[in-house]
Short mmCIF file of C-alpha atoms and ligand atoms in Angstrom, two decimals:
data_model
loop_
_atom_site.label_atom_id
_atom_site.label_comp_id
_atom_site.label_asym_id
_atom_site.label_seq_id
_atom_site.Cartn_x
_atom_site.Cartn_y
_atom_site.Cartn_z
CA UNK A 3 -26.57 -34.61 -15.15
CA UNK A 4 -30.32 -34.90 -15.51
CA UNK A 5 -32.35 -35.51 -12.40
CA UNK A 6 -36.00 -35.38 -11.49
CA UNK A 7 -37.26 -32.74 -9.08
CA UNK A 8 -37.11 -33.62 -5.40
CA UNK A 9 -38.64 -32.12 -2.27
CA UNK A 10 -38.40 -32.59 1.47
CA UNK A 11 -38.94 -30.88 4.77
CA UNK A 12 -35.60 -29.26 5.53
CA UNK A 13 -36.20 -28.37 9.16
CA UNK A 14 -36.39 -30.68 12.15
CA UNK A 15 -39.85 -32.02 12.94
CA UNK A 16 -41.79 -30.51 15.81
CA UNK A 17 -43.20 -27.19 16.91
CA UNK A 18 -41.04 -24.26 15.89
CA UNK A 19 -41.09 -20.68 14.68
CA UNK A 20 -40.76 -21.64 11.06
CA UNK A 21 -40.53 -24.78 8.98
CA UNK A 22 -38.95 -25.03 5.55
CA UNK A 23 -39.93 -27.18 2.59
CA UNK A 24 -37.18 -27.38 0.01
CA UNK A 25 -37.60 -28.20 -3.66
CA UNK A 26 -34.70 -28.83 -6.05
CA UNK A 27 -34.71 -29.56 -9.77
CA UNK A 28 -35.92 -28.32 -13.13
CA UNK A 29 -39.55 -28.25 -12.11
CA UNK A 30 -39.05 -26.34 -8.85
CA UNK A 31 -40.24 -23.04 -10.28
CA UNK A 32 -43.07 -24.70 -12.16
CA UNK A 33 -44.38 -26.32 -9.03
CA UNK A 34 -44.15 -23.20 -6.91
CA UNK A 35 -45.95 -21.18 -9.59
CA UNK A 36 -48.83 -23.64 -9.35
CA UNK A 37 -49.22 -23.49 -5.60
CA UNK A 38 -47.92 -20.07 -4.53
CA UNK A 39 -50.01 -16.93 -4.84
CA UNK A 40 -48.95 -13.41 -4.03
CA UNK A 41 -50.89 -10.17 -4.45
CA UNK A 42 -47.80 -8.43 -5.72
CA UNK A 43 -46.51 -10.79 -8.41
CA UNK A 44 -47.94 -13.51 -10.60
CA UNK A 45 -44.79 -15.62 -10.82
CA UNK A 46 -41.37 -15.96 -9.24
CA UNK A 47 -39.57 -14.56 -12.22
CA UNK A 48 -35.95 -13.65 -12.52
CA UNK A 49 -36.49 -10.27 -10.89
CA UNK A 50 -37.67 -11.99 -7.76
CA UNK A 51 -34.72 -14.35 -7.65
CA UNK A 52 -33.11 -14.66 -4.21
CA UNK A 53 -35.71 -12.39 -2.63
CA UNK A 54 -38.11 -13.47 0.02
CA UNK A 55 -41.62 -13.05 -1.34
CA UNK A 56 -44.68 -12.93 0.89
CA UNK A 57 -47.81 -14.84 -0.11
CA UNK A 58 -49.92 -17.95 0.41
CA UNK A 59 -49.68 -21.59 -0.52
CA UNK A 60 -53.01 -22.45 -2.11
CA UNK A 61 -54.25 -25.83 -3.26
CA UNK A 62 -54.86 -25.32 -6.99
CA UNK A 63 -57.69 -27.89 -6.95
CA UNK A 64 -60.03 -26.28 -4.42
CA UNK A 65 -58.32 -22.88 -3.99
CA UNK A 66 -58.09 -23.51 -0.26
CA UNK A 67 -55.33 -21.67 1.62
CA UNK A 68 -52.82 -24.08 3.08
CA UNK A 69 -50.58 -21.60 4.87
CA UNK A 70 -49.18 -18.10 4.89
CA UNK A 71 -45.56 -18.23 3.73
CA UNK A 72 -42.39 -16.53 2.61
CA UNK A 73 -40.89 -18.14 -0.45
CA UNK A 74 -37.51 -17.81 -2.11
CA UNK A 75 -36.44 -18.89 -5.57
CA UNK A 76 -32.77 -19.52 -6.29
CA UNK A 77 -31.80 -20.23 -9.84
CA UNK A 78 -29.10 -22.83 -10.47
CA UNK A 79 -26.19 -23.30 -10.74
CA UNK A 80 -25.30 -21.05 -7.80
CA UNK A 81 -27.34 -23.05 -5.31
CA UNK A 82 -26.79 -25.82 -2.79
CA UNK A 83 -27.51 -28.54 -5.36
CA UNK A 84 -26.47 -26.51 -8.44
CA UNK A 85 -30.07 -26.96 -9.57
CA UNK A 86 -33.01 -24.55 -9.36
CA UNK A 87 -34.09 -24.44 -5.74
CA UNK A 88 -37.25 -23.11 -4.13
CA UNK A 89 -37.58 -22.88 -0.36
CA UNK A 90 -40.93 -22.32 1.26
CA UNK A 91 -40.78 -20.85 4.75
CA UNK A 92 -44.05 -21.68 6.43
CA UNK A 93 -45.24 -21.76 10.01
CA UNK A 94 -43.33 -24.26 12.08
CA UNK A 95 -45.16 -27.30 13.33
CA UNK A 96 -45.92 -30.71 12.00
CA UNK A 97 -49.10 -29.89 10.08
CA UNK A 98 -48.16 -26.94 7.84
CA UNK A 99 -44.88 -28.42 6.61
CA UNK A 100 -46.48 -31.79 5.97
CA UNK A 101 -49.42 -30.25 4.10
CA UNK A 102 -47.16 -28.14 1.92
CA UNK A 103 -44.84 -31.05 1.21
CA UNK A 104 -47.82 -33.18 0.16
CA UNK A 105 -49.01 -30.46 -2.16
CA UNK A 106 -45.55 -30.10 -3.69
CA UNK A 107 -45.39 -33.85 -4.26
CA UNK A 108 -48.87 -33.88 -5.83
CA UNK A 109 -47.74 -31.20 -8.22
CA UNK A 110 -44.75 -32.91 -9.68
CA UNK A 111 -41.90 -33.42 -7.22
CA UNK A 112 -40.65 -36.69 -5.79
CA UNK A 113 -39.92 -37.17 -2.10
CA UNK A 114 -36.16 -36.76 -1.60
CA UNK A 115 -34.18 -39.61 -0.15
CA UNK A 116 -31.90 -39.15 2.85
CA UNK A 117 -29.05 -36.84 1.93
CA UNK A 118 -30.22 -36.46 -1.65
CA UNK A 119 -29.77 -32.67 -1.81
CA UNK A 120 -26.17 -33.00 -0.70
CA UNK A 121 -25.70 -36.01 -2.97
CA UNK A 122 -26.74 -33.83 -5.88
CA UNK A 123 -24.31 -31.14 -4.77
CA UNK A 124 -21.66 -33.88 -5.04
CA UNK A 125 -22.87 -35.47 -8.28
CA UNK A 126 -23.28 -32.06 -9.88
CA UNK A 127 -19.69 -31.27 -8.94
CA UNK A 128 -20.13 -28.46 -6.43
CA UNK A 129 -18.46 -30.32 -3.59
CA UNK A 130 -16.44 -33.50 -3.38
CA UNK A 131 -17.20 -36.54 -1.29
CA UNK A 132 -15.09 -35.51 1.70
CA UNK A 133 -16.90 -32.18 1.75
CA UNK A 134 -20.29 -33.88 1.54
CA UNK A 135 -19.33 -36.01 4.52
CA UNK A 136 -18.24 -32.85 6.32
CA UNK A 137 -21.78 -31.52 5.86
CA UNK A 138 -23.14 -34.51 7.72
CA UNK A 139 -20.51 -34.21 10.42
CA UNK A 140 -21.39 -30.54 10.85
CA UNK A 141 -25.03 -31.32 11.38
CA UNK A 142 -24.36 -34.09 13.84
CA UNK A 143 -21.52 -32.31 15.68
CA UNK A 144 -21.94 -32.42 19.44
CA UNK A 145 -18.85 -30.49 20.31
CA UNK A 146 -17.69 -27.05 19.24
CA UNK A 147 -14.33 -28.42 18.23
CA UNK A 148 -15.90 -31.23 16.21
CA UNK A 149 -17.93 -28.64 14.39
CA UNK A 150 -14.85 -26.54 13.67
CA UNK A 151 -12.94 -29.51 12.26
CA UNK A 152 -15.82 -30.36 9.96
CA UNK A 153 -16.24 -26.78 8.86
CA UNK A 154 -12.59 -26.76 7.93
CA UNK A 155 -13.13 -29.87 5.83
CA UNK A 156 -16.18 -28.42 4.19
CA UNK A 157 -13.95 -25.57 3.11
CA UNK A 158 -11.84 -28.19 1.38
CA UNK A 159 -8.72 -28.45 3.55
CA UNK A 160 -8.49 -32.25 3.52
CA UNK A 161 -9.57 -32.44 -0.10
CA UNK A 162 -6.80 -30.10 -1.17
CA UNK A 163 -4.21 -32.13 0.68
CA UNK A 164 -5.46 -35.34 -0.90
CA UNK A 165 -5.42 -33.77 -4.34
CA UNK A 166 -1.82 -32.60 -3.86
CA UNK A 167 -0.78 -36.10 -2.85
CA UNK A 168 -2.50 -37.60 -5.87
CA UNK A 169 -0.71 -35.12 -8.12
CA UNK A 170 2.61 -36.27 -6.68
CA UNK A 171 1.67 -39.88 -7.30
CA UNK A 172 0.63 -39.08 -10.85
CA UNK A 173 3.97 -37.52 -11.60
CA UNK A 174 5.66 -40.63 -10.21
CA UNK A 175 3.50 -42.73 -12.51
CA UNK A 176 4.48 -40.49 -15.41
CA UNK A 177 8.14 -41.11 -14.64
CA UNK A 178 7.51 -44.84 -14.63
CA UNK A 179 5.58 -44.68 -17.90
CA UNK A 180 8.39 -42.76 -19.51
CA UNK A 181 10.89 -45.41 -18.46
CA UNK A 182 8.68 -48.24 -19.70
CA UNK A 183 7.96 -46.60 -23.03
CA UNK A 184 11.58 -46.05 -23.84
CA UNK A 185 13.45 -49.13 -22.75
CA UNK A 186 16.57 -48.00 -24.59
CA UNK A 187 16.82 -45.24 -22.00
CA UNK A 188 17.88 -47.74 -19.44
CA UNK A 189 16.23 -47.07 -16.15
CA UNK A 190 18.85 -45.19 -14.31
CA UNK A 191 19.65 -44.94 -10.67
CA UNK A 192 18.46 -41.37 -10.71
CA UNK A 193 14.96 -42.50 -11.69
CA UNK A 194 14.88 -44.91 -8.78
CA UNK A 195 16.16 -42.20 -6.53
CA UNK A 196 13.50 -39.78 -7.66
CA UNK A 197 10.79 -42.37 -7.19
CA UNK A 198 12.15 -43.17 -3.77
CA UNK A 199 12.10 -39.51 -2.77
CA UNK A 200 8.59 -39.08 -4.08
CA UNK A 201 7.40 -42.24 -2.35
CA UNK A 202 8.87 -41.20 0.96
CA UNK A 203 7.33 -37.79 0.75
CA UNK A 204 3.88 -39.22 0.08
CA UNK A 205 4.37 -41.75 2.88
CA UNK A 206 5.25 -39.07 5.39
CA UNK A 207 2.34 -36.90 4.48
CA UNK A 208 -0.13 -39.77 4.74
CA UNK A 209 1.42 -40.77 8.04
CA UNK A 210 1.08 -37.18 9.25
CA UNK A 211 -2.61 -37.20 8.42
CA UNK A 212 -3.06 -40.52 10.21
CA UNK A 213 -1.38 -39.02 13.26
CA UNK A 214 -4.31 -36.63 13.60
CA UNK A 215 -6.94 -39.36 13.78
CA UNK A 216 -6.84 -39.71 17.56
CA UNK A 217 -7.12 -35.97 18.05
CA UNK A 218 -9.87 -35.91 15.47
CA UNK A 219 -11.87 -38.52 17.33
CA UNK A 220 -11.53 -36.73 20.64
CA UNK A 221 -12.50 -33.39 19.15
CA UNK A 222 -15.47 -34.96 17.45
CA UNK A 223 -16.76 -37.37 20.04
CA UNK A 224 -15.32 -35.93 23.20
CA UNK A 225 -12.84 -37.50 25.55
CA UNK A 226 -14.82 -40.26 27.20
CA UNK A 227 -14.35 -39.61 30.86
CA UNK A 228 -15.41 -41.51 33.95
CA UNK A 229 -15.32 -39.88 37.37
CA UNK A 230 -14.69 -42.49 40.02
CA UNK A 231 -14.57 -42.52 43.77
CA UNK A 232 -16.32 -43.59 46.94
CA UNK A 233 -19.47 -41.80 48.08
CA UNK A 234 -18.93 -38.32 49.51
CA UNK A 235 -15.44 -37.76 48.20
CA UNK A 236 -16.64 -34.84 46.07
CA UNK A 237 -17.46 -36.23 42.61
CA UNK A 238 -20.67 -34.26 42.14
CA UNK A 239 -19.05 -31.15 43.51
CA UNK A 240 -16.26 -31.61 40.97
CA UNK A 241 -18.75 -31.99 38.15
CA UNK A 242 -20.53 -28.87 39.27
CA UNK A 243 -17.28 -26.94 39.53
CA UNK A 244 -16.33 -28.00 36.01
CA UNK A 245 -19.77 -27.20 34.67
CA UNK A 246 -19.86 -23.79 36.30
CA UNK A 247 -16.86 -22.57 34.41
CA UNK A 248 -17.19 -24.45 31.20
CA UNK A 249 -19.91 -24.51 28.66
CA UNK A 250 -21.69 -27.81 28.48
CA UNK A 251 -23.87 -29.39 25.88
CA UNK A 252 -26.33 -31.95 27.10
CA UNK A 253 -27.91 -34.34 24.67
CA UNK A 254 -30.42 -37.07 25.15
CA UNK A 255 -29.69 -40.21 23.26
CA UNK A 256 -33.02 -41.69 22.23
CA UNK A 257 -33.57 -45.29 21.31
CA UNK A 258 -32.25 -46.79 24.48
CA UNK A 259 -34.58 -48.19 27.08
CA UNK A 260 -33.49 -45.64 29.60
CA UNK A 261 -32.42 -42.38 28.03
CA UNK A 262 -28.72 -41.95 28.53
CA UNK A 263 -27.67 -38.43 29.25
CA UNK A 264 -24.44 -37.41 27.63
CA UNK A 265 -22.86 -34.36 29.06
CA UNK A 266 -20.10 -32.54 27.22
CA UNK A 267 -17.89 -30.16 29.10
CA UNK A 268 -15.51 -28.02 27.14
CA UNK A 269 -12.20 -27.72 28.95
CA UNK A 270 -9.54 -25.60 27.29
CA UNK A 271 -10.77 -26.69 23.89
CA UNK A 272 -11.04 -30.33 24.83
CA UNK A 273 -14.55 -31.68 24.97
CA UNK A 274 -15.00 -34.13 27.82
CA UNK A 275 -17.85 -36.51 27.39
CA UNK A 276 -18.82 -37.58 30.86
CA UNK A 277 -20.02 -41.15 30.80
CA UNK A 278 -23.01 -42.02 32.90
CA UNK A 279 -23.21 -38.72 34.62
CA UNK A 280 -26.66 -39.59 35.85
CA UNK A 281 -25.11 -42.57 37.59
CA UNK A 282 -22.61 -40.40 39.35
CA UNK A 283 -25.14 -37.82 40.35
CA UNK A 284 -28.06 -39.93 41.34
CA UNK A 285 -26.51 -42.97 42.93
CA UNK A 286 -23.75 -40.94 44.47
CA UNK A 287 -21.33 -43.73 43.91
CA UNK A 288 -20.25 -45.50 40.80
CA UNK A 289 -18.39 -48.42 42.27
CA UNK A 290 -20.68 -49.26 45.16
CA UNK A 291 -24.00 -48.88 43.50
CA UNK A 292 -23.32 -50.17 40.04
CA UNK A 293 -20.88 -52.85 41.10
CA UNK A 294 -17.27 -53.50 40.30
CA UNK A 295 -18.08 -55.16 36.96
CA UNK A 296 -19.96 -52.20 35.62
CA UNK A 297 -17.28 -49.86 36.93
CA UNK A 298 -14.70 -51.93 35.08
CA UNK A 299 -16.81 -51.77 31.97
CA UNK A 300 -17.06 -48.00 32.22
CA UNK A 301 -13.35 -47.70 32.80
CA UNK A 302 -12.64 -49.84 29.76
CA UNK A 303 -14.90 -47.71 27.62
CA UNK A 304 -13.27 -44.51 28.70
CA UNK A 305 -10.29 -42.55 27.42
CA UNK A 306 -9.68 -41.10 30.84
CA UNK A 307 -10.63 -41.66 34.44
CA UNK A 308 -10.64 -38.94 37.02
CA UNK A 309 -10.48 -40.64 40.38
CA UNK A 310 -11.28 -38.73 43.51
CA UNK A 311 -10.07 -39.52 47.04
CA UNK A 312 -10.92 -37.75 50.27
CA UNK A 313 -7.72 -36.40 51.86
CA UNK A 314 -9.42 -36.03 55.22
CA UNK A 315 -9.84 -39.79 55.60
CA UNK A 316 -7.50 -42.73 55.62
CA UNK A 317 -7.45 -44.83 52.47
CA UNK A 318 -9.98 -47.64 52.79
CA UNK A 319 -10.14 -51.06 51.17
CA UNK A 320 -12.59 -49.65 48.68
CA UNK A 321 -10.13 -46.94 47.72
CA UNK A 322 -7.48 -49.58 47.15
CA UNK A 323 -9.89 -51.53 45.02
CA UNK A 324 -10.52 -48.48 42.89
CA UNK A 325 -6.78 -47.95 42.56
CA UNK A 326 -6.44 -51.46 41.20
CA UNK A 327 -9.10 -50.79 38.60
CA UNK A 328 -7.34 -47.78 37.15
CA UNK A 329 -3.83 -49.21 37.21
CA UNK A 330 -3.51 -49.51 33.45
CA UNK A 331 -5.68 -46.61 32.48
CA UNK A 332 -4.99 -43.02 31.60
CA UNK A 333 -5.96 -41.42 34.87
CA UNK A 334 -5.79 -38.27 36.86
CA UNK A 335 -6.09 -38.68 40.61
CA UNK A 336 -7.53 -35.94 42.77
CA UNK A 337 -6.79 -35.75 46.45
CA UNK A 338 -9.78 -33.69 47.43
CA UNK A 339 -10.87 -31.79 50.55
CA UNK A 340 -7.35 -30.54 51.22
CA UNK A 341 -8.95 -27.63 53.06
CA UNK A 342 -9.71 -30.05 55.93
CA UNK A 343 -7.23 -31.79 58.23
CA UNK A 344 -5.29 -34.09 55.94
CA UNK A 345 -4.98 -37.75 56.89
CA UNK A 346 -3.25 -38.76 53.67
CA UNK A 347 -1.00 -37.11 51.12
CA UNK A 348 0.17 -37.77 47.57
CA UNK A 349 2.78 -40.31 48.71
CA UNK A 350 0.14 -42.52 50.31
CA UNK A 351 -1.46 -42.90 46.94
CA UNK A 352 1.60 -42.97 44.72
CA UNK A 353 3.08 -45.88 46.69
CA UNK A 354 0.14 -47.97 45.51
CA UNK A 355 -0.04 -46.57 42.04
CA UNK A 356 3.10 -44.84 40.78
CA UNK A 357 3.29 -42.86 37.54
CA UNK A 358 -0.09 -41.26 37.87
CA UNK A 359 -0.66 -37.57 38.00
CA UNK A 360 -1.98 -36.65 41.47
CA UNK A 361 -3.44 -33.22 42.16
CA UNK A 362 -4.40 -31.71 45.50
CA UNK A 363 -7.78 -30.09 45.29
CA UNK A 364 -10.41 -28.45 47.36
CA UNK A 365 -13.28 -28.57 44.99
CA UNK A 366 -15.46 -26.64 47.41
CA UNK A 367 -13.01 -23.75 47.49
CA UNK A 368 -12.15 -24.11 43.84
CA UNK A 369 -8.49 -24.89 44.57
CA UNK A 370 -6.69 -27.11 42.11
CA UNK A 371 -9.43 -27.24 39.53
CA UNK A 372 -7.38 -25.07 37.19
CA UNK A 373 -4.44 -27.46 37.61
CA UNK A 374 -6.73 -30.33 36.70
CA UNK A 375 -7.74 -28.47 33.55
CA UNK A 376 -4.16 -27.74 32.54
CA UNK A 377 -3.13 -31.32 33.23
CA UNK A 378 -5.91 -32.57 31.03
CA UNK A 379 -4.80 -30.44 28.16
CA UNK A 380 -1.17 -31.44 28.49
CA UNK A 381 -2.08 -35.10 28.70
CA UNK A 382 -4.00 -35.21 25.47
CA UNK A 383 -2.51 -32.55 23.30
CA UNK A 384 1.01 -31.38 23.05
CA UNK A 385 0.81 -27.70 22.32
CA UNK A 386 -2.25 -25.77 21.36
CA UNK A 387 -4.78 -27.45 19.15
CA UNK A 388 -5.20 -25.00 16.33
CA UNK A 389 -8.02 -26.50 14.40
CA UNK A 390 -8.09 -23.82 11.78
CA UNK A 391 -4.46 -24.24 10.81
CA UNK A 392 -4.39 -27.98 10.76
CA UNK A 393 -6.02 -30.70 8.77
CA UNK A 394 -7.51 -33.12 11.23
CA UNK A 395 -8.91 -36.41 10.07
CA UNK A 396 -12.08 -37.17 11.99
CA UNK A 397 -13.91 -39.54 9.73
CA UNK A 398 -13.51 -43.31 9.98
CA UNK A 399 -13.87 -43.86 6.26
CA UNK A 400 -11.14 -41.36 5.52
CA UNK A 401 -8.89 -43.01 8.06
CA UNK A 402 -9.42 -46.43 6.48
CA UNK A 403 -8.62 -45.10 3.01
CA UNK A 404 -5.48 -43.44 4.35
CA UNK A 405 -4.41 -46.70 5.97
CA UNK A 406 -4.83 -48.53 2.66
CA UNK A 407 -2.95 -45.82 0.81
CA UNK A 408 -0.16 -45.98 3.36
CA UNK A 409 0.19 -49.72 2.86
CA UNK A 410 0.34 -49.23 -0.92
CA UNK A 411 3.07 -46.64 -0.76
CA UNK A 412 4.98 -48.74 1.78
CA UNK A 413 4.92 -51.66 -0.65
CA UNK A 414 6.13 -49.41 -3.44
CA UNK A 415 8.96 -48.07 -1.31
CA UNK A 416 10.05 -51.61 -0.41
CA UNK A 417 10.10 -52.60 -4.08
CA UNK A 418 12.04 -49.49 -5.07
CA UNK A 419 14.54 -50.17 -2.31
CA UNK A 420 14.98 -53.73 -3.52
CA UNK A 421 15.59 -52.44 -7.04
CA UNK A 422 12.76 -54.50 -8.49
CA UNK A 423 11.73 -53.92 -12.10
CA UNK A 424 9.98 -50.62 -12.39
CA UNK A 425 6.64 -51.90 -13.64
CA UNK A 426 6.28 -54.13 -10.60
CA UNK A 427 5.62 -51.29 -8.22
CA UNK A 428 3.68 -49.21 -10.69
CA UNK A 429 0.57 -51.02 -9.51
CA UNK A 430 1.21 -50.10 -5.86
CA UNK A 431 1.51 -46.46 -6.74
CA UNK A 432 -1.64 -46.66 -8.81
CA UNK A 433 -3.51 -48.31 -5.93
CA UNK A 434 -2.31 -45.59 -3.60
CA UNK A 435 -3.59 -42.97 -6.03
CA UNK A 436 -6.96 -44.73 -6.24
CA UNK A 437 -7.35 -45.27 -2.53
CA UNK A 438 -6.70 -41.59 -1.88
CA UNK A 439 -9.16 -40.76 -4.65
CA UNK A 440 -11.89 -42.58 -2.78
CA UNK A 441 -11.65 -39.98 -0.02
CA UNK A 442 -12.63 -37.15 -2.33
CA UNK A 443 -14.82 -39.37 -4.47
CA UNK A 444 -12.70 -39.05 -7.60
CA UNK A 445 -12.38 -42.82 -7.83
CA UNK A 446 -15.33 -44.23 -6.03
CA UNK A 447 -18.03 -46.78 -6.82
CA UNK A 448 -21.76 -46.13 -6.80
CA UNK A 449 -22.19 -48.56 -3.89
CA UNK A 450 -19.92 -46.53 -1.63
CA UNK A 451 -21.70 -43.32 -2.55
CA UNK A 452 -25.06 -44.90 -1.76
CA UNK A 453 -23.77 -46.08 1.59
CA UNK A 454 -22.43 -42.68 2.58
CA UNK A 455 -25.58 -40.71 1.79
CA UNK A 456 -27.91 -43.29 3.29
CA UNK A 457 -26.83 -42.13 6.76
CA UNK A 458 -27.77 -38.51 6.11
CA UNK A 459 -30.98 -37.02 7.37
CA UNK A 460 -33.90 -36.44 5.04
CA UNK A 461 -34.03 -32.90 3.73
CA UNK A 462 -30.26 -32.33 3.73
P1 LIG B 9 -19.86 -37.43 45.87
O1 LIG B 9 -20.72 -38.33 46.67
O2 LIG B 9 -18.53 -38.04 45.61
O3 LIG B 9 -20.51 -36.94 44.63
O4 LIG B 9 -19.56 -36.17 46.78
P2 LIG B 9 -20.27 -34.76 46.84
O5 LIG B 9 -19.76 -33.89 45.75
O6 LIG B 9 -21.72 -34.95 46.94
O7 LIG B 9 -19.68 -34.20 48.18
C1 LIG B 9 -19.93 -34.81 49.42
C2 LIG B 9 -19.77 -33.79 50.51
O8 LIG B 9 -18.43 -33.35 50.57
C3 LIG B 9 -20.63 -32.55 50.31
O9 LIG B 9 -21.13 -32.15 51.53
C4 LIG B 9 -19.65 -31.55 49.77
O10 LIG B 9 -20.01 -30.25 50.08
C5 LIG B 9 -18.37 -31.95 50.47
N1 LIG B 9 -17.17 -31.59 49.72
C6 LIG B 9 -16.91 -31.81 48.39
N2 LIG B 9 -15.72 -31.33 48.07
C7 LIG B 9 -15.19 -30.78 49.20
C8 LIG B 9 -13.95 -30.10 49.49
O11 LIG B 9 -13.08 -29.89 48.66
N3 LIG B 9 -13.78 -29.68 50.79
C9 LIG B 9 -14.72 -29.89 51.74
N4 LIG B 9 -14.45 -29.47 52.96
N5 LIG B 9 -15.88 -30.51 51.49
C10 LIG B 9 -16.12 -30.96 50.25
#
């Protein structure tokens, strides 16, 4: 495919050690020859390919030095975009990268749109659509496990599975075609049986992929967790105990009036995303300070509540109120401060709220925290989560396509079962094939492609 030459700042804006301006397209070398000067070489020729070359970016108009840089030229097609690529490593900071980008644009490149480098990698056939989406998921990953899942998809695990399924569907279609083309070979039971077997196999595999969606979401976004309890029961101490032993990633979410702090704690491979941690820490009490309505809201938003009670005090009305709130929610209950004289035990709680996991803890002494961690893992994953061995669907678009494909193959199976004329379910199988193809981008419209890449960041 023929494209114009694009350029963008590839690094995040702000002060940093280095910044990178990336150029991709036929004119990349041309442009860099115009603006890059080195004492050692006159041009980035083939001998210099894939080597970092030291020199200066100089404005060809007034010969003024723009910055001191290291530049690398990578000849297509073995590059990110499959086109010729030049990357200019300049000093980090807003000014040098912007100046260099402007100069590159003045000398023949066009400003790249969001995700355009990756889009070219897709359009030029280096990666498929699911892999391109994995690139974006990698960049935006906030959890280690989310990153690992996406890396796996970038390597092509999901794509391969989808391709295999489409092959199976194609061979089913071929069987149907053969039966239609030669009506004198009356469509035998064995053909129906084969189609039925094929259909069921495809159905099961799609269903298996859909089964991973929940895990995929948790690994990607974290298990949304609310820690509840009256003041002084030990919520902050629990948070601190969990944080001490487990790596945490803290991100600020800009764009809200008050910056929300999201805290991710990695527990036995499960990322917990603690909702409104600031609330817990600063106000010392979720329910009292933020009110029952907000507490309810938080509970509804969450995948899990960890509710803490103080074993050294009798249950109060407030405790009972909290119990009511978590009745229908996935919850773990901690009976904390068991190192003190106990006024209540597990039974006092379970008689109000049966069927919940209750753990005795002394957060201060560190007792029971490991049981909490094991319980968490057992609750959300049966067995180890081996990301590298499994295909895990973690992208909403992929899930939706799989759901459509599942419906198609279900319809086909129904029709086969009912012994309907063979060409009647041909269309279902074809739809299934197409819907799966939209995951990898084999059968996808321009509008969908546009929509996917629009959400990328500039420079990727
Ligand atoms: P929060 O208001 O629920 O966040 O409770 P904090 O974590 O601030 O704890 C309140 C008080 O209880 C602090 O003085 C803690 O040191 C103490 N505390 C927390 N956990 C335990 C525990 O397991 N045993 C004892 N004896 N004290 C604890």
